[in-house]
Amino acid sequence: MVKTMTIATIDIGGTGIKFASLTPDGKILDKTSIPTPESLEDLLAWLDQRLSEQDYSGIAMSVPGAVNQETGVIDGFSAVPYIHGFSWYEALSSYQIPVHLENDANCVGLSELLAHPELENAACVVIGTGIGGAIFRNGELYKGAHLYGGEFGLNFLSNGQTFSEIGTAVKMAQRYCERIGVEKQAVTGEEVFELAQRGDEIAREEVNNFYDYLTQGLFGLQFSYDPEMIVLGGGVSAKEGLLAEINRRMLTHLQTFELKDFVPEIVTCHYQNDANLIGAAANFQAKTNWEL
C-alpha cells in the first residue's frame, strides 16, 4: 500500500492525550482525545488503534520532559512519569515510519514561529497541569546545555513552591478542593472560575491567587530573559479576560519597581488548543522533507 502524505500528530499531556491526522497544507483532520491513561500499556494500545485507522507517512509527537531527539528518550520528569526513560523510536518502530518528538512547550513555540516568522527573541509559557516553557534566540529554539532550557516551571515562586506547583489553573482547582474539604479532582479549574463569578468567596480568593502567581512567574521570566514577546499556551490561555488580568497585575509590579522603559508584551498562542499538534508537525517537517 502506498503511504499518504498525512502524518499522525500526538500531544501527550498530564490530563489528556490528543491525536489528529495532519496534512502537508496544515489541515487538522479527525482530531480526538481521551483522558491521560493510567499506564504506558493503555496509552500504547489506544495509539495503536488510532495509528491503524489509516496509512500514515510519519508520527509527530508533543510530549512533556527533556527530549533527547537523537535517542528518542524523554529525560527529566513530568506529570506523566511512565513516558520517561525509554526510546520512543523503539517503542513505535513496528509501524516502520519516521517518528519525531519534541518537548510540548517547544512545540507551542514552534507553532508560534509559523504564525509570526518575524519573531527573533521570544518566550513561550505553556500552562497545563504544570508549567512548561520554551526560549527562542535569534529566531531559533534554545534548548540549553542539558535540554532544560525553558523549564520555567522549576523556578521557585513562594515559600519553596515552584511555578508549576502553584501557578496553574489545575493547581488553583486543587487548592479550592482542599479548602472546601473534597477530593482534589472534584472541581475543575473552569468550574472554580465560574464559582468565583457567582460570588463564591473561596473561589474568588483562589482565582486571585492564580492570577497573582502566574503574573509573578511571567514577571521573573521577562526580567531574566528579556524576550520581545511572551506567548501563553495551554487550555487556560483561551479564557476570556486572562490577558487583561495579567496585564493589570504586571503594571502594578512595574510601578512597584519603577520600571518605565517598556511594558512586557504578553499574547496568547495563535493556534490555541491545536498549537501542540501544529508544533509537533513543524518539528517533524524540520527533520524530514515533509512540508507544512
Coordinates of C-alpha atoms in Angstrom, one line a residue:
M1 CA 0.0 0.0 0.0
V2 CA 1.3 3.5 -0.9
K3 CA 1.6 5.7 2.1
T4 CA -0.3 9.0 2.2
M5 CA 1.4 12.3 2.9
T6 CA -0.7 12.6 6.1
I7 CA 1.2 12.3 9.4
A8 CA -0.2 11.3 12.8
T9 CA 0.2 14.1 15.4
I10 CA 0.1 13.2 19.1
D11 CA 0.1 15.5 22.1
I12 CA 0.7 13.9 25.5
G13 CA -0.4 16.0 28.4
G14 CA -0.9 15.5 32.2
T15 CA -4.7 15.4 32.0
G16 CA -5.4 14.4 28.3
I17 CA -4.0 12.9 25.1
K18 CA -4.8 14.4 21.7
F19 CA -4.4 12.6 18.4
A20 CA -5.0 14.0 14.9
S21 CA -4.2 13.5 11.3
L22 CA -2.4 16.5 9.7
T23 CA -1.9 17.2 6.0
P24 CA 1.0 19.0 4.4
D25 CA -1.1 22.1 3.9
G26 CA -1.7 22.3 7.7
K27 CA -5.2 20.9 7.9
I28 CA -6.0 19.0 11.1
L29 CA -8.3 16.1 10.5
D30 CA -10.1 13.5 12.7
K31 CA -8.9 15.1 16.0
T32 CA -9.8 13.0 19.0
S33 CA -8.8 13.0 22.7
I34 CA -9.0 10.9 25.8
P35 CA -8.1 11.5 29.5
T36 CA -4.4 10.5 30.0
P37 CA -4.3 6.7 30.6
E38 CA -3.1 5.3 33.8
S39 CA -0.3 3.2 32.2
L40 CA 2.0 3.1 29.3
E41 CA 0.4 -0.1 28.1
D42 CA -3.0 1.5 27.9
L43 CA -1.6 4.6 26.1
L44 CA 0.2 2.4 23.5
A45 CA -2.9 0.3 23.0
W46 CA -5.0 3.4 22.3
L47 CA -2.3 4.9 20.0
D48 CA -2.2 1.6 18.1
Q49 CA -6.0 1.8 17.5
R50 CA -5.6 5.3 16.1
L51 CA -2.5 4.5 14.0
S52 CA -4.2 1.5 12.5
E53 CA -7.1 3.6 11.1
Q54 CA -5.1 4.8 8.1
D55 CA -1.7 4.5 6.4
Y56 CA 0.4 7.4 7.8
S57 CA 3.7 8.6 6.4
G58 CA 5.1 9.6 9.9
I59 CA 4.4 10.2 13.6
A60 CA 5.0 13.6 15.2
M61 CA 4.8 13.9 19.0
S62 CA 4.5 16.7 21.5
V63 CA 5.5 15.5 25.0
P64 CA 6.4 16.9 28.4
G65 CA 10.0 16.5 29.7
A66 CA 13.5 16.9 28.3
V67 CA 13.5 15.3 24.9
N68 CA 16.7 13.7 23.5
Q69 CA 16.0 13.8 19.8
E70 CA 19.0 11.5 19.0
T71 CA 17.8 8.6 21.1
G72 CA 14.0 9.3 21.4
V73 CA 14.3 9.1 25.1
I74 CA 12.3 11.6 27.3
D75 CA 14.5 12.5 30.3
G76 CA 13.7 14.7 33.3
F77 CA 10.2 14.3 34.8
S78 CA 6.6 15.3 34.2
A79 CA 3.0 14.8 35.2
V80 CA 3.1 11.6 33.1
P81 CA 6.0 9.6 34.6
Y82 CA 5.6 6.4 32.6
I83 CA 6.6 8.1 29.3
H84 CA 10.2 8.6 30.5
G85 CA 13.3 6.5 30.4
F86 CA 13.0 4.5 27.2
S87 CA 13.3 5.2 23.5
W88 CA 10.0 6.1 21.7
Y89 CA 11.7 5.4 18.4
E90 CA 12.0 1.8 19.5
A91 CA 8.5 1.7 21.1
L92 CA 7.0 2.8 17.8
S93 CA 9.4 1.0 15.4
S94 CA 6.9 -1.6 14.4
Y95 CA 5.0 1.0 12.3
Q96 CA 8.1 1.4 10.1
I97 CA 7.6 5.1 9.5
P98 CA 9.6 8.1 10.8
V99 CA 9.0 9.2 14.3
H100 CA 10.0 12.6 15.7
L101 CA 9.2 14.1 19.1
E102 CA 9.7 17.4 20.8
N103 CA 9.0 18.9 24.2
D104 CA 5.4 20.2 24.4
A105 CA 6.3 23.8 25.2
N106 CA 8.9 23.8 22.4
C107 CA 6.1 22.6 20.1
V108 CA 3.9 25.6 21.1
G109 CA 6.8 27.9 20.4
L110 CA 7.5 26.3 17.0
S111 CA 3.8 26.8 16.1
E112 CA 4.1 30.4 17.1
L113 CA 7.1 30.9 14.8
L114 CA 5.0 29.7 11.9
A115 CA 2.4 32.3 12.7
H116 CA 5.0 35.1 13.5
P117 CA 8.2 34.3 11.5
E118 CA 9.4 37.8 12.2
L119 CA 9.9 36.9 15.9
E120 CA 13.6 36.8 17.0
N121 CA 13.6 36.6 20.8
A122 CA 10.6 35.2 22.5
A123 CA 9.5 33.1 25.4
C124 CA 6.6 30.6 25.4
V125 CA 4.9 29.6 28.6
V126 CA 2.5 26.6 28.5
I127 CA 0.0 26.5 31.3
G128 CA -1.3 23.0 31.8
T129 CA -1.1 20.6 34.8
G130 CA 2.3 22.2 35.4
I131 CA 4.2 25.0 33.6
G132 CA 6.3 24.3 30.5
G133 CA 8.3 26.8 28.5
A134 CA 10.5 27.5 25.5
I135 CA 13.1 30.1 24.6
F136 CA 13.8 31.4 21.2
R137 CA 17.0 33.3 20.5
N138 CA 17.7 34.9 17.1
G139 CA 14.7 33.1 15.7
E140 CA 15.9 29.6 16.8
L141 CA 14.9 27.3 19.6
Y142 CA 17.3 27.4 22.5
K143 CA 17.4 24.2 24.5
G144 CA 20.3 24.8 26.8
A145 CA 23.3 22.7 27.7
H146 CA 21.3 19.9 29.3
L147 CA 18.0 20.2 27.4
Y148 CA 16.4 22.1 30.2
G149 CA 16.2 25.5 28.5
G150 CA 12.8 27.0 29.1
E151 CA 11.8 24.8 32.1
F152 CA 10.3 27.8 33.8
G153 CA 8.1 25.5 35.9
L154 CA 11.1 24.7 38.1
N155 CA 11.5 28.4 39.2
F156 CA 10.7 29.0 42.8
L157 CA 7.9 31.5 43.4
S158 CA 6.7 31.4 47.0
N159 CA 7.6 29.5 50.2
G160 CA 9.6 26.9 48.4
Q161 CA 6.9 26.2 45.9
T162 CA 7.6 26.3 42.2
F163 CA 5.8 27.9 39.3
S164 CA 4.4 24.5 38.3
E165 CA 3.2 23.8 41.8
I166 CA 1.2 27.0 42.3
G167 CA 0.8 28.9 39.0
T168 CA -1.7 26.8 37.0
A169 CA -5.5 26.6 36.9
V170 CA -5.2 22.9 37.7
K171 CA -3.4 23.6 41.0
M172 CA -5.8 26.5 41.7
A173 CA -8.7 24.0 41.5
Q174 CA -6.8 21.6 43.8
R175 CA -6.3 24.3 46.4
Y176 CA -10.0 25.1 46.2
C177 CA -10.9 21.5 46.7
E178 CA -8.6 21.2 49.7
R179 CA -10.1 24.3 51.3
I180 CA -13.7 23.0 50.9
G181 CA -12.8 19.5 52.0
V182 CA -13.5 17.5 48.9
E183 CA -11.3 15.2 46.7
K184 CA -8.7 17.3 44.8
Q185 CA -10.2 16.3 41.4
A186 CA -13.8 17.0 42.4
V187 CA -13.8 20.6 40.9
T188 CA -12.1 21.7 37.7
G189 CA -10.3 25.0 37.1
E190 CA -13.1 26.1 34.8
E191 CA -15.6 25.4 37.5
V192 CA -13.6 27.4 40.0
F193 CA -13.7 30.4 37.6
E194 CA -17.4 30.0 37.3
L195 CA -17.9 29.8 41.0
A196 CA -15.9 32.9 41.5
Q197 CA -18.1 34.8 39.1
R198 CA -21.2 33.7 41.0
G199 CA -19.7 35.1 44.2
D200 CA -18.1 32.1 45.9
E201 CA -15.6 33.8 48.3
I202 CA -13.1 30.9 48.4
A203 CA -13.2 30.5 44.7
R204 CA -12.6 34.3 44.3
E205 CA -9.6 34.1 46.6
E206 CA -8.1 31.2 44.7
V207 CA -8.7 32.8 41.3
N208 CA -7.0 35.9 42.6
N209 CA -4.1 33.7 43.8
F210 CA -3.8 32.1 40.4
Y211 CA -3.5 35.4 38.6
D212 CA -1.0 36.7 41.2
Y213 CA 1.2 33.6 40.9
L214 CA 1.0 33.5 37.2
T215 CA 1.9 37.1 36.8
Q216 CA 4.8 36.8 39.3
G217 CA 6.2 33.9 37.2
L218 CA 5.9 35.9 34.0
F219 CA 7.4 39.0 35.6
G220 CA 10.5 37.0 36.6
L221 CA 10.7 35.4 33.2
Q222 CA 10.6 38.8 31.4
F223 CA 13.3 40.3 33.5
S224 CA 15.5 37.2 33.4
Y225 CA 15.5 36.6 29.6
D226 CA 14.1 39.9 28.3
P227 CA 12.1 38.5 25.4
E228 CA 10.4 40.8 23.0
M229 CA 7.2 38.8 23.5
I230 CA 5.8 36.2 25.9
V231 CA 3.4 33.7 24.3
L232 CA 0.9 31.9 26.6
G233 CA -0.3 28.4 25.6
G234 CA -2.3 25.7 27.3
G235 CA -6.1 25.3 27.8
V236 CA -6.4 28.2 30.2
S237 CA -4.8 30.6 27.7
A238 CA -8.2 30.7 25.9
K239 CA -10.0 32.0 28.9
E240 CA -11.7 35.3 28.3
G241 CA -10.2 38.1 30.3
L242 CA -6.9 36.3 31.1
L243 CA -4.6 38.8 29.4
A244 CA -6.5 41.8 31.0
E245 CA -6.0 40.4 34.5
I246 CA -2.3 39.5 33.9
N247 CA -1.6 43.0 32.4
R248 CA -3.2 44.8 35.3
R249 CA -1.1 42.9 37.8
M250 CA 2.0 43.3 35.6
L251 CA 1.6 47.1 35.6
T252 CA 1.4 47.1 39.4
H253 CA 4.8 45.2 39.5
L254 CA 6.3 47.6 37.1
Q255 CA 5.2 50.6 39.2
T256 CA 6.5 49.0 42.4
F257 CA 10.0 48.7 40.9
E258 CA 9.7 52.0 39.0
L259 CA 10.3 50.2 35.7
K260 CA 9.3 52.6 32.9
D261 CA 11.4 51.5 29.9
F262 CA 8.7 49.3 28.4
V263 CA 5.6 47.2 29.2
P264 CA 6.0 43.4 28.6
E265 CA 4.1 42.2 25.5
I266 CA 2.1 39.1 26.5
V267 CA -0.1 37.3 24.0
T268 CA -1.9 34.0 23.7
C269 CA -0.8 31.5 21.1
H270 CA -2.1 31.8 17.6
Y271 CA -3.2 28.2 17.2
Q272 CA -4.7 27.9 20.7
N273 CA -5.6 24.3 21.6
D274 CA -4.1 23.0 18.4
A275 CA -0.7 24.6 19.0
N276 CA 1.0 21.5 20.3
L277 CA -0.1 19.4 17.3
I278 CA 0.9 22.1 14.8
G279 CA 4.3 22.5 16.6
A280 CA 4.9 18.7 16.6
A281 CA 4.3 18.8 12.8
A282 CA 6.6 21.7 12.4
N283 CA 9.3 19.8 14.2
F284 CA 8.6 16.7 12.0
Q285 CA 8.9 18.9 8.9
A286 CA 12.3 20.3 10.1
K287 CA 13.6 16.7 10.4
T288 CA 12.2 15.4 7.1
N289 CA 11.2 16.5 3.6
W290 CA 7.5 16.6 4.7
E291 CA 6.2 20.2 4.2
L292 CA 3.9 22.2 6.4

